Amino acid sequence: MSYSDSIEGAKTLIAENHAWSGLTAEAVARMRLQNRFRTGLDIARYTAAIMRRDMAAYDQDPSKYTQSLGCWHGFIAQQKVISLKKHFGTTERRYIYLSGWMVAALRSQFGPLPDQSMHEKTSVPALVEEIYTFLRQADARELGMLFREIDKARAEGDQAREQQLVQAVDNHQTHVIPIIADIDAGFGNAEATYLLAKKMIEAGACAVQIENQVSDEKQCGHQDGKVTIPHEEFVAKIRACRYAFLELGIDDGIIVARTDSLGAGLTKQIAFSASEGDIGDQYNDFLDCDDVSGEPLNNGDVLITRGSKLLRPKRLRSNLYQFREGTGADRCVLDCINALNNGADLLWIETEKPHVEQIAGMMDRIRQVIPNAKLVYNNSPSFNWTLNFRQQVFDDWQSEGRDVSGFDRAKLMSEQYDDSDLAREADEKIRTFQHDASKRAGIFHHLITLPTYHTAALSTDNLTKEYFGEQGMLGYVANVQRKEIRQGIACVKHQNMAGSDMGDDHKEYFAGEAALKAGGASNTMNQFAA
């Protein structure tokens, strides 16, 4: 609805209620436009449609991949989206990632926890809701500034400027963008997964990412000791997420199925198999077994058959079973095909390094079966990107017969190589990694899981060093405030960012000339007007 239509609708409504004569139609219209999304389900419905359009666009043109940064607080997400609009003029193909790792490390009432699903599961939907609260507030703030400019142009009799500003209101692009939310391994059985997925969707999440690890043994994807579950159990959790979406009327909600099989060498269960070659039998075929045909059995032996052979899966004292070494990629491919065939929309393969051809090798096999298979890929801070890519270039040069005698492959992270041709080539590969991997390896969405965790630590370290050292207050002014002003960072006017001006607008709506407003001549934020 346009700005003028909103005002006319409010005029009609107020006229029908005589006791509302103290209300103004334009104030009602403004408040309605500043609160475009009434519920989290409105947000989930709106953002799911965005992701579906983006997925279709990527199928036609792989250069149209999408990106996100992981955010652990609503304010961080808000500033990210404000920056997107400032620098690029649009939020197109940009999302937010909600990382279970950061929820565990930063948002648990237990204090910092490892990424092992020990944090309160309700903290995940709470963070989704918090992020969208901050994004909706960014909408209200930006529109509020436009409304103030409209009032100023009107007071000055500048009708052309007023009309230009009204058009800006009508064409306003919301800060609300899709969230891909990490539900870990579902925090329990399929029913627990369904209940948590509902809460996440009700908070606004249009995309839920679930992994095939055992929920009570869940590990960070970049740590050792990962334990996977049989396919039927994982499919039940995928279905639970789909039922949650459908129950809540989000018919195009997105499920991201993550496999940790590349780095997981253990399973907690031997899969149920009803016939040779079924999905349970395929899962069990990867188990590391001893042939015990004709041998005496030991107490507590667990046995399976493979063709005519009687086999004993290797079981650890932890009661976990081992997979055969070197089967990770094959298990990933099977996991992905089975997930897509059972209701997942996107895939996530957790790898141990960022290598385009490694990812592409698995995706080529998946796409032979499901041609439009697409990946969400973790551009993880757990990778040493500098070392990995310098080693990749070193290996390429070596295979080409080029002289690499001046480099120590194990120490390529060293600053002594920063100005070398090898380092420059590696940096260029890092720069183009997302474009190259999206074109070659079917990656629809690139995310960094924990970037704002690291940037918060880095910026705090730099400020601490300067402020508590010889620079004193100049450490803050030169490295923070002066840069905020010159780079046009919105929160340099922190009172405005926190809602002070919007509060003044509401005071005027509610009390008219009797309003006691904070934004007068004595407000020190006026020092930043220039």
Coordinates of C-alpha atoms in Angstrom, one line a residue:
M1 CA 0.0 0.0 0.0
S2 CA 1.4 3.4 -1.0
Y3 CA 2.0 6.2 1.6
S4 CA -1.0 8.2 0.4
D5 CA -3.3 5.2 0.3
S6 CA -2.3 4.4 3.9
I7 CA -3.1 7.9 5.0
E8 CA -6.5 7.8 3.2
G9 CA -7.3 4.4 4.8
A10 CA -6.4 5.7 8.3
K11 CA -8.6 8.8 7.7
T12 CA -11.6 6.7 6.9
L13 CA -11.0 4.5 10.0
I14 CA -10.6 7.5 12.3
A15 CA -13.8 9.2 10.9
E16 CA -15.8 6.1 11.8
N17 CA -14.7 6.3 15.4
H18 CA -15.6 9.7 16.8
A19 CA -13.8 9.2 20.1
W20 CA -10.5 8.9 18.1
S21 CA -10.6 12.6 17.1
G22 CA -7.3 13.2 18.8
L23 CA -5.5 10.9 16.4
T24 CA -4.0 12.0 13.1
A25 CA -4.3 9.8 10.0
E26 CA -0.7 10.5 8.8
A27 CA 0.7 9.4 12.2
V28 CA -1.3 6.1 12.0
A29 CA -0.1 5.5 8.4
R30 CA 3.5 6.2 9.4
M31 CA 3.4 3.8 12.3
R32 CA 1.8 1.1 10.2
L33 CA 4.4 1.5 7.5
Q34 CA 7.1 1.3 10.1
N35 CA 5.8 -2.0 11.3
R36 CA 5.4 -3.9 8.0
F37 CA 5.7 -7.4 9.5
R38 CA 3.2 -8.1 12.2
T39 CA 4.4 -11.6 13.1
G40 CA 7.4 -13.9 12.7
L41 CA 5.3 -16.0 10.3
D42 CA 4.8 -13.0 8.1
I43 CA 8.6 -12.7 8.0
A44 CA 9.1 -16.4 7.3
R45 CA 6.6 -16.4 4.5
Y46 CA 8.2 -13.3 2.9
T47 CA 11.8 -14.5 3.2
A48 CA 11.1 -18.0 2.0
A49 CA 9.8 -16.6 -1.2
I50 CA 13.0 -14.6 -1.6
M51 CA 15.1 -17.7 -1.1
R52 CA 13.0 -19.7 -3.6
R53 CA 13.4 -16.9 -6.2
D54 CA 17.2 -16.8 -5.6
M55 CA 17.5 -20.6 -5.9
A56 CA 15.7 -20.5 -9.3
A57 CA 17.9 -17.6 -10.4
Y58 CA 21.0 -19.6 -9.5
D59 CA 19.8 -22.6 -11.4
Q60 CA 19.8 -20.4 -14.5
D61 CA 23.0 -18.5 -13.8
P62 CA 25.5 -19.8 -11.2
S63 CA 27.1 -16.3 -10.9
K64 CA 24.0 -15.4 -8.9
Y65 CA 25.1 -17.1 -5.8
T66 CA 24.0 -15.8 -2.3
Q67 CA 26.0 -14.9 0.8
S68 CA 25.7 -14.4 4.5
L69 CA 27.7 -13.7 7.6
G70 CA 27.0 -15.4 10.9
C71 CA 25.5 -13.0 13.5
W72 CA 25.3 -13.7 17.3
H73 CA 23.2 -10.6 18.3
G74 CA 20.4 -8.6 16.8
F75 CA 22.5 -5.4 16.8
I76 CA 25.3 -7.1 14.8
A77 CA 22.7 -8.3 12.2
Q78 CA 21.1 -4.9 12.0
Q79 CA 24.4 -3.1 11.4
K80 CA 25.3 -5.6 8.8
V81 CA 22.1 -5.0 6.8
I82 CA 22.4 -1.2 7.2
S83 CA 25.9 -1.5 5.8
L84 CA 24.7 -3.6 2.9
K85 CA 22.1 -1.0 2.0
K86 CA 24.7 1.8 2.4
H87 CA 27.4 0.2 0.3
F88 CA 25.5 -1.7 -2.3
G89 CA 22.1 0.0 -2.4
T90 CA 20.3 -3.3 -2.0
T91 CA 20.1 -6.5 0.1
E92 CA 19.6 -8.7 -2.9
R93 CA 21.0 -12.2 -2.5
R94 CA 22.3 -11.4 1.0
Y95 CA 21.1 -13.4 4.0
I96 CA 22.0 -13.9 7.7
Y97 CA 23.3 -17.1 9.1
L98 CA 22.5 -18.0 12.7
S99 CA 25.2 -20.3 14.0
G100 CA 24.6 -22.8 16.7
W101 CA 28.3 -22.5 17.6
M102 CA 28.0 -18.8 18.4
V103 CA 24.7 -19.4 20.3
A104 CA 26.6 -22.0 22.4
A105 CA 29.7 -19.8 22.9
L106 CA 27.9 -16.5 23.5
R107 CA 24.3 -16.8 24.3
S108 CA 23.9 -19.6 26.8
Q109 CA 23.0 -19.1 30.4
F110 CA 25.6 -21.7 31.3
G111 CA 28.3 -19.3 30.0
P112 CA 30.6 -20.2 27.0
L113 CA 30.0 -23.7 25.8
P114 CA 31.5 -25.9 23.1
D115 CA 29.5 -26.6 20.0
Q116 CA 27.9 -29.8 21.4
S117 CA 24.2 -29.0 21.7
M118 CA 24.5 -28.4 25.4
H119 CA 23.1 -24.9 25.3
E120 CA 19.4 -24.2 25.9
K121 CA 17.6 -25.0 22.6
T122 CA 15.1 -22.2 23.2
S123 CA 18.0 -19.7 22.9
V124 CA 18.0 -20.4 19.1
P125 CA 14.5 -19.2 18.3
A126 CA 15.0 -16.4 20.8
L127 CA 18.0 -15.2 18.7
V128 CA 15.9 -15.5 15.5
E129 CA 13.3 -13.3 17.1
E130 CA 15.9 -10.9 18.5
I131 CA 17.5 -10.4 15.1
Y132 CA 14.2 -9.7 13.4
T133 CA 13.3 -7.2 16.2
F134 CA 16.5 -5.3 15.4
L135 CA 15.9 -5.5 11.6
R136 CA 12.3 -4.2 11.9
Q137 CA 13.6 -1.4 14.1
A138 CA 16.1 -0.5 11.4
D139 CA 13.1 -0.2 9.0
A140 CA 11.2 2.0 11.5
R141 CA 14.3 4.2 12.0
E142 CA 15.0 4.7 8.3
L143 CA 11.4 5.4 7.5
G144 CA 11.2 7.8 10.5
M145 CA 14.1 9.8 9.1
L146 CA 12.2 10.0 5.7
F147 CA 9.0 11.1 7.5
R148 CA 11.0 13.9 9.2
E149 CA 12.4 15.0 5.9
I150 CA 8.9 15.0 4.4
D151 CA 7.7 17.3 7.3
K152 CA 10.7 19.6 6.7
A153 CA 10.1 19.9 2.9
R154 CA 6.4 20.5 3.6
A155 CA 7.2 23.3 6.1
E156 CA 9.5 24.9 3.5
G157 CA 6.9 24.6 0.8
D158 CA 9.1 22.4 -1.4
Q159 CA 6.5 20.2 -3.1
A160 CA 9.0 18.6 -5.5
R161 CA 11.2 17.5 -2.6
E162 CA 8.2 16.3 -0.7
Q163 CA 7.0 14.2 -3.6
Q164 CA 10.5 12.8 -4.1
L165 CA 10.6 11.7 -0.4
V166 CA 7.1 10.2 -0.7
Q167 CA 8.3 8.1 -3.6
A168 CA 11.3 7.0 -1.4
V169 CA 8.9 5.8 1.2
D170 CA 6.8 3.9 -1.4
N171 CA 10.0 2.3 -2.7
H172 CA 11.6 1.6 0.7
Q173 CA 13.5 -1.7 0.8
T174 CA 13.1 -3.5 4.1
H175 CA 16.1 -4.6 6.2
V176 CA 14.3 -7.9 6.8
I177 CA 16.3 -10.6 4.9
P178 CA 16.3 -14.4 5.1
I179 CA 17.9 -16.2 8.1
I180 CA 19.3 -19.7 7.7
A181 CA 19.0 -21.0 11.2
D182 CA 21.1 -23.8 12.7
I183 CA 19.0 -26.4 14.5
D184 CA 22.1 -28.6 15.2
A185 CA 21.1 -32.3 15.1
G186 CA 17.6 -31.5 16.3
F187 CA 18.3 -31.5 20.1
G188 CA 16.7 -34.9 20.5
N189 CA 14.4 -37.2 18.5
A190 CA 12.2 -36.3 15.6
E191 CA 9.5 -35.0 17.9
A192 CA 12.0 -32.7 19.6
T193 CA 13.2 -31.5 16.2
Y194 CA 9.6 -30.8 15.1
L195 CA 8.9 -28.7 18.3
L196 CA 12.0 -26.7 18.0
A197 CA 11.6 -26.1 14.3
K198 CA 8.1 -24.7 15.0
K199 CA 9.5 -22.2 17.4
M200 CA 12.2 -21.2 15.0
I201 CA 9.7 -20.7 12.2
E202 CA 7.3 -18.8 14.4
A203 CA 10.2 -16.5 15.2
G204 CA 10.8 -15.8 11.5
A205 CA 13.2 -18.5 10.2
C206 CA 12.4 -19.5 6.7
A207 CA 15.3 -21.9 6.4
V208 CA 16.4 -24.6 8.9
Q209 CA 19.8 -26.3 8.7
I210 CA 19.9 -29.8 10.3
E211 CA 22.9 -32.2 10.4
N212 CA 23.2 -36.0 10.5
Q213 CA 25.1 -36.4 13.7
V214 CA 23.8 -38.1 16.8
S215 CA 22.1 -35.4 18.8
D216 CA 23.5 -36.4 22.2
E217 CA 27.0 -36.9 20.8
K218 CA 27.0 -33.8 18.5
Q219 CA 30.3 -32.2 17.8
C220 CA 31.4 -29.1 16.0
G221 CA 31.9 -29.9 12.3
H222 CA 35.6 -29.1 12.5
Q223 CA 36.4 -31.2 15.6
D224 CA 37.1 -34.8 15.9
G225 CA 34.8 -37.5 17.4
K226 CA 31.7 -36.9 15.1
V227 CA 29.1 -39.7 15.1
T228 CA 26.5 -40.0 12.4
I229 CA 23.1 -41.6 12.4
P230 CA 21.5 -44.0 9.9
H231 CA 19.6 -42.4 7.0
E232 CA 16.1 -43.4 8.1
E233 CA 16.5 -41.6 11.4
F234 CA 17.8 -38.5 9.6
V235 CA 15.0 -38.6 7.1
A236 CA 12.5 -38.7 10.0
K237 CA 14.0 -35.4 11.3
I238 CA 13.8 -33.8 7.8
R239 CA 10.2 -34.8 7.7
A240 CA 9.6 -33.3 11.1
C241 CA 11.0 -30.0 9.9
R242 CA 8.7 -30.1 6.8
Y243 CA 5.7 -30.9 8.9
A244 CA 6.5 -27.9 11.1
F245 CA 6.7 -25.6 8.0
L246 CA 3.4 -27.0 6.5
E247 CA 1.5 -26.8 9.8
L248 CA 2.4 -23.1 10.1
G249 CA 1.5 -22.3 6.5
I250 CA 5.0 -21.8 5.2
D251 CA 4.6 -24.1 2.3
D252 CA 7.9 -23.1 0.6
G253 CA 10.1 -23.2 3.7
I254 CA 13.7 -24.4 3.1
I255 CA 15.4 -27.4 4.7
V256 CA 19.2 -27.5 4.5
A257 CA 20.5 -31.1 5.0
R258 CA 24.0 -31.2 6.3
T259 CA 26.3 -34.2 6.2
D260 CA 29.3 -34.5 8.5
S261 CA 30.2 -37.9 7.0
L262 CA 33.5 -36.7 5.5
G263 CA 35.0 -36.2 8.9
A264 CA 32.9 -38.7 10.9
G265 CA 34.4 -42.1 11.3
L266 CA 31.9 -43.5 13.8
T267 CA 28.2 -44.4 14.0
K268 CA 26.2 -45.2 17.1
Q269 CA 23.9 -47.6 15.4
I270 CA 23.9 -50.4 12.8
A271 CA 21.1 -49.4 10.4
F272 CA 18.0 -51.6 10.1
S273 CA 18.0 -53.4 6.8
A274 CA 15.0 -55.4 5.4
S275 CA 16.6 -56.4 2.1
E276 CA 20.0 -56.4 0.4
G277 CA 20.8 -53.1 -1.2
D278 CA 18.2 -51.0 0.7
I279 CA 19.3 -47.7 2.3
G280 CA 20.1 -49.5 5.6
D281 CA 22.2 -52.1 3.9
Q282 CA 24.1 -49.4 2.0
Y283 CA 24.9 -47.6 5.3
N284 CA 26.1 -50.8 6.9
D285 CA 28.2 -51.6 3.9
F286 CA 30.6 -48.8 5.0
L287 CA 31.2 -50.4 8.4
D288 CA 34.7 -51.7 9.2
C289 CA 34.1 -55.4 9.8
D290 CA 36.0 -58.6 10.4
D291 CA 35.0 -61.7 8.4
V292 CA 34.1 -64.3 11.1
S293 CA 32.6 -67.0 8.8
G294 CA 33.2 -70.4 10.4
E295 CA 35.0 -68.8 13.4
P296 CA 33.9 -69.2 17.1
L297 CA 32.0 -66.2 18.4
N298 CA 32.9 -64.1 21.4
N299 CA 30.6 -63.0 24.2
G300 CA 28.6 -59.9 23.1
D301 CA 29.5 -60.1 19.4
V302 CA 27.2 -58.2 17.1
L303 CA 27.0 -59.8 13.6
I304 CA 25.7 -58.8 10.2
T305 CA 25.7 -60.5 6.8
R306 CA 27.2 -59.1 3.6
G307 CA 26.2 -61.4 0.8
S308 CA 27.2 -64.9 1.9
K309 CA 29.7 -63.6 4.5
L310 CA 29.2 -63.4 8.3
L311 CA 30.8 -60.2 9.5
R312 CA 31.5 -58.6 12.9
P313 CA 31.5 -54.8 12.8
K314 CA 34.3 -53.3 14.8
R315 CA 32.9 -51.9 18.0
L316 CA 34.7 -49.6 20.4
R317 CA 34.5 -49.6 24.2
S318 CA 32.2 -46.6 23.8
N319 CA 29.8 -48.9 22.0
L320 CA 30.3 -47.0 18.8
Y321 CA 31.0 -48.7 15.5
Q322 CA 33.8 -47.7 13.1
F323 CA 33.4 -46.9 9.4
R324 CA 36.1 -48.1 6.9
E325 CA 38.8 -45.5 6.3
G326 CA 38.5 -43.6 3.1
T327 CA 34.8 -44.0 2.7
G328 CA 33.9 -40.4 3.8
A329 CA 33.3 -39.0 0.3
D330 CA 31.2 -42.0 -0.7
R331 CA 29.1 -41.6 2.4
C332 CA 28.6 -37.9 1.8
V333 CA 27.4 -38.5 -1.7
L334 CA 24.9 -41.1 -0.5
D335 CA 23.8 -38.9 2.4
C336 CA 23.1 -36.0 0.0
I337 CA 21.2 -38.0 -2.6
N338 CA 19.1 -39.6 0.0
A339 CA 18.3 -36.3 1.7
L340 CA 17.2 -34.6 -1.5
N341 CA 15.1 -37.6 -2.4
N342 CA 13.4 -37.3 1.0
G343 CA 12.4 -33.6 1.1
A344 CA 15.5 -31.6 1.7
D345 CA 16.0 -28.5 -0.5
L346 CA 19.7 -27.7 -0.1
L347 CA 22.8 -29.6 0.9
W348 CA 25.7 -28.8 3.2
I349 CA 28.9 -30.8 3.1
E350 CA 31.2 -30.0 5.9
T351 CA 34.8 -30.3 4.6
E352 CA 38.2 -30.1 6.3
K353 CA 39.6 -27.5 3.9
P354 CA 38.4 -25.0 1.3
H355 CA 39.3 -26.8 -2.0
V356 CA 37.1 -26.3 -5.0
E357 CA 37.9 -29.5 -6.7
Q358 CA 37.3 -31.6 -3.6
I359 CA 33.8 -30.1 -3.2
A360 CA 33.2 -30.4 -7.0
G361 CA 34.2 -34.0 -7.0
M362 CA 31.4 -34.9 -4.7
M363 CA 28.9 -32.6 -6.2
D364 CA 29.5 -34.0 -9.7
R365 CA 28.5 -37.4 -8.5
I366 CA 25.4 -36.0 -6.7
R367 CA 24.4 -34.0 -9.8
Q368 CA 24.5 -37.1 -12.0
V369 CA 21.5 -38.3 -10.0
I370 CA 19.9 -34.9 -9.1
P371 CA 21.0 -32.3 -11.7
N372 CA 19.9 -29.2 -9.8
A373 CA 21.4 -30.2 -6.4
K374 CA 22.8 -27.1 -4.7
L375 CA 25.1 -26.5 -1.7
V376 CA 25.2 -24.2 1.2
Y377 CA 29.0 -24.0 2.0
N378 CA 30.7 -23.0 5.2
N379 CA 33.6 -20.6 4.4
S380 CA 34.8 -21.5 7.8
P381 CA 37.1 -19.5 10.1
S382 CA 38.3 -23.0 11.3
F383 CA 40.2 -23.2 8.0
N384 CA 43.6 -21.5 7.8
W385 CA 42.8 -19.9 4.5
T386 CA 46.2 -18.3 4.0
L387 CA 48.1 -21.6 4.6
N388 CA 45.6 -23.8 2.7
F389 CA 45.7 -21.7 -0.5
R390 CA 49.4 -21.1 -0.4
Q391 CA 49.9 -24.8 -0.2
Q392 CA 47.5 -25.4 -3.1
V393 CA 49.5 -23.0 -5.2
F394 CA 52.7 -24.6 -4.1
D395 CA 51.4 -28.0 -5.1
D396 CA 50.2 -26.7 -8.5
W397 CA 53.5 -25.1 -9.2
Q398 CA 55.3 -28.2 -8.2
S399 CA 53.2 -30.4 -10.5
E400 CA 53.9 -28.0 -13.3
G401 CA 57.6 -28.3 -12.8
R402 CA 58.1 -24.8 -11.5
D403 CA 60.8 -24.0 -9.1
V404 CA 59.5 -24.0 -5.5
S405 CA 62.9 -24.4 -3.8
G406 CA 62.5 -21.0 -2.2
F407 CA 59.5 -22.0 -0.2
D408 CA 59.0 -24.2 2.9
R409 CA 55.6 -25.8 2.3
A410 CA 54.9 -26.4 6.0
K411 CA 55.7 -22.7 6.9
L412 CA 54.0 -20.9 4.1
M413 CA 51.9 -18.9 6.6
S414 CA 55.1 -17.0 7.4
E415 CA 55.2 -13.2 6.7
Q416 CA 58.4 -13.7 4.8
Y417 CA 56.3 -15.0 1.9
D418 CA 53.7 -12.2 1.9
D419 CA 55.3 -10.3 -1.0
S420 CA 56.0 -13.4 -3.2
D421 CA 54.2 -14.3 -6.4
L422 CA 53.0 -17.5 -4.8
A423 CA 51.3 -15.5 -2.0
R424 CA 49.7 -13.1 -4.5
E425 CA 48.4 -16.0 -6.6
A426 CA 47.0 -17.6 -3.4
D427 CA 45.3 -14.4 -2.4
E428 CA 43.7 -14.1 -5.8
K429 CA 42.3 -17.6 -5.4
I430 CA 40.9 -16.7 -2.0
R431 CA 39.3 -13.6 -3.5
T432 CA 37.6 -15.5 -6.3
F433 CA 36.9 -18.7 -4.3
Q434 CA 33.1 -18.0 -3.9
H435 CA 32.7 -17.2 -7.6
D436 CA 34.8 -20.1 -8.7
A437 CA 33.2 -22.6 -6.3
S438 CA 29.6 -21.5 -7.2
K439 CA 30.4 -22.0 -10.9
R440 CA 32.3 -25.3 -10.6
A441 CA 30.9 -27.0 -7.5
G442 CA 27.2 -26.0 -7.3
I443 CA 27.5 -23.7 -4.3
F444 CA 24.3 -21.6 -4.1
H445 CA 25.0 -20.0 -0.7
H446 CA 28.4 -19.0 0.8
L447 CA 28.5 -18.2 4.5
I448 CA 31.0 -17.5 7.2
T449 CA 29.8 -19.1 10.4
L450 CA 31.7 -17.1 13.0
P451 CA 33.0 -13.9 11.5
T452 CA 31.4 -11.4 13.9
Y453 CA 32.8 -13.5 16.8
H454 CA 36.3 -12.9 15.5
T455 CA 35.7 -9.2 14.5
A456 CA 34.4 -8.4 17.9
A457 CA 37.5 -9.9 19.5
L458 CA 39.9 -8.2 17.1
S459 CA 38.4 -4.7 17.4
T460 CA 38.2 -5.0 21.2
D461 CA 41.8 -6.0 21.3
N462 CA 42.9 -3.1 19.2
L463 CA 40.9 -0.6 21.2
T464 CA 42.1 -2.0 24.5
K465 CA 45.8 -1.8 23.4
E466 CA 45.4 1.9 22.3
Y467 CA 43.0 3.3 25.0
F468 CA 44.8 1.7 28.0
G469 CA 48.2 2.5 26.5
E470 CA 49.9 5.8 25.6
Q471 CA 47.2 6.8 23.1
G472 CA 44.6 7.2 25.8
M473 CA 41.4 8.8 24.5
L474 CA 43.0 9.3 21.1
G475 CA 43.0 5.5 20.8
Y476 CA 39.1 5.7 20.8
V477 CA 38.7 8.9 18.8
A478 CA 41.2 8.2 16.0
N479 CA 40.4 4.5 15.5
V480 CA 36.7 4.4 16.3
Q481 CA 34.7 7.7 16.4
R482 CA 36.6 9.6 13.7
K483 CA 36.3 6.5 11.3
E484 CA 32.6 6.2 12.2
I485 CA 31.9 9.8 11.2
R486 CA 34.0 9.7 8.0
Q487 CA 32.6 6.3 6.9
G488 CA 29.0 7.3 7.7
I489 CA 28.5 4.5 10.2
A490 CA 24.9 4.8 11.4
C491 CA 25.5 4.1 15.0
V492 CA 27.8 7.1 15.5
K493 CA 24.5 8.8 16.4
H494 CA 23.9 6.1 19.0
Q495 CA 20.8 7.8 20.5
N496 CA 19.1 7.8 17.2
M497 CA 20.2 4.2 16.5
A498 CA 18.7 3.2 19.8
G499 CA 15.3 4.8 19.0
S500 CA 15.4 8.2 20.6
D501 CA 14.1 10.1 17.6
M502 CA 11.3 7.5 17.0
G503 CA 10.4 7.9 20.6
D504 CA 10.1 11.7 20.1
D505 CA 7.8 11.1 17.1
H506 CA 5.6 8.9 19.2
K507 CA 5.5 11.5 22.1
E508 CA 4.3 14.1 19.6
Y509 CA 1.6 11.7 18.2
F510 CA 0.4 10.9 21.7
A511 CA 0.7 14.3 23.5
G512 CA 0.9 16.9 20.8
E513 CA 2.5 20.2 21.9
A514 CA 2.8 18.9 25.5
A515 CA 5.4 16.3 24.5
L516 CA 8.7 16.5 26.3
K517 CA 11.1 15.5 23.6
A518 CA 14.8 14.5 23.8
G519 CA 16.0 15.7 20.5
G520 CA 16.2 19.4 21.2
A521 CA 19.0 21.9 20.8
S522 CA 20.9 20.6 23.9
N523 CA 21.2 17.0 22.5
T524 CA 24.9 16.4 22.0
M525 CA 24.0 14.1 19.0
N526 CA 23.6 17.4 17.1
Q527 CA 27.4 17.6 17.0
F528 CA 27.3 14.9 14.4
A529 CA 24.8 16.7 12.1
A530 CA 27.6 17.5 9.6

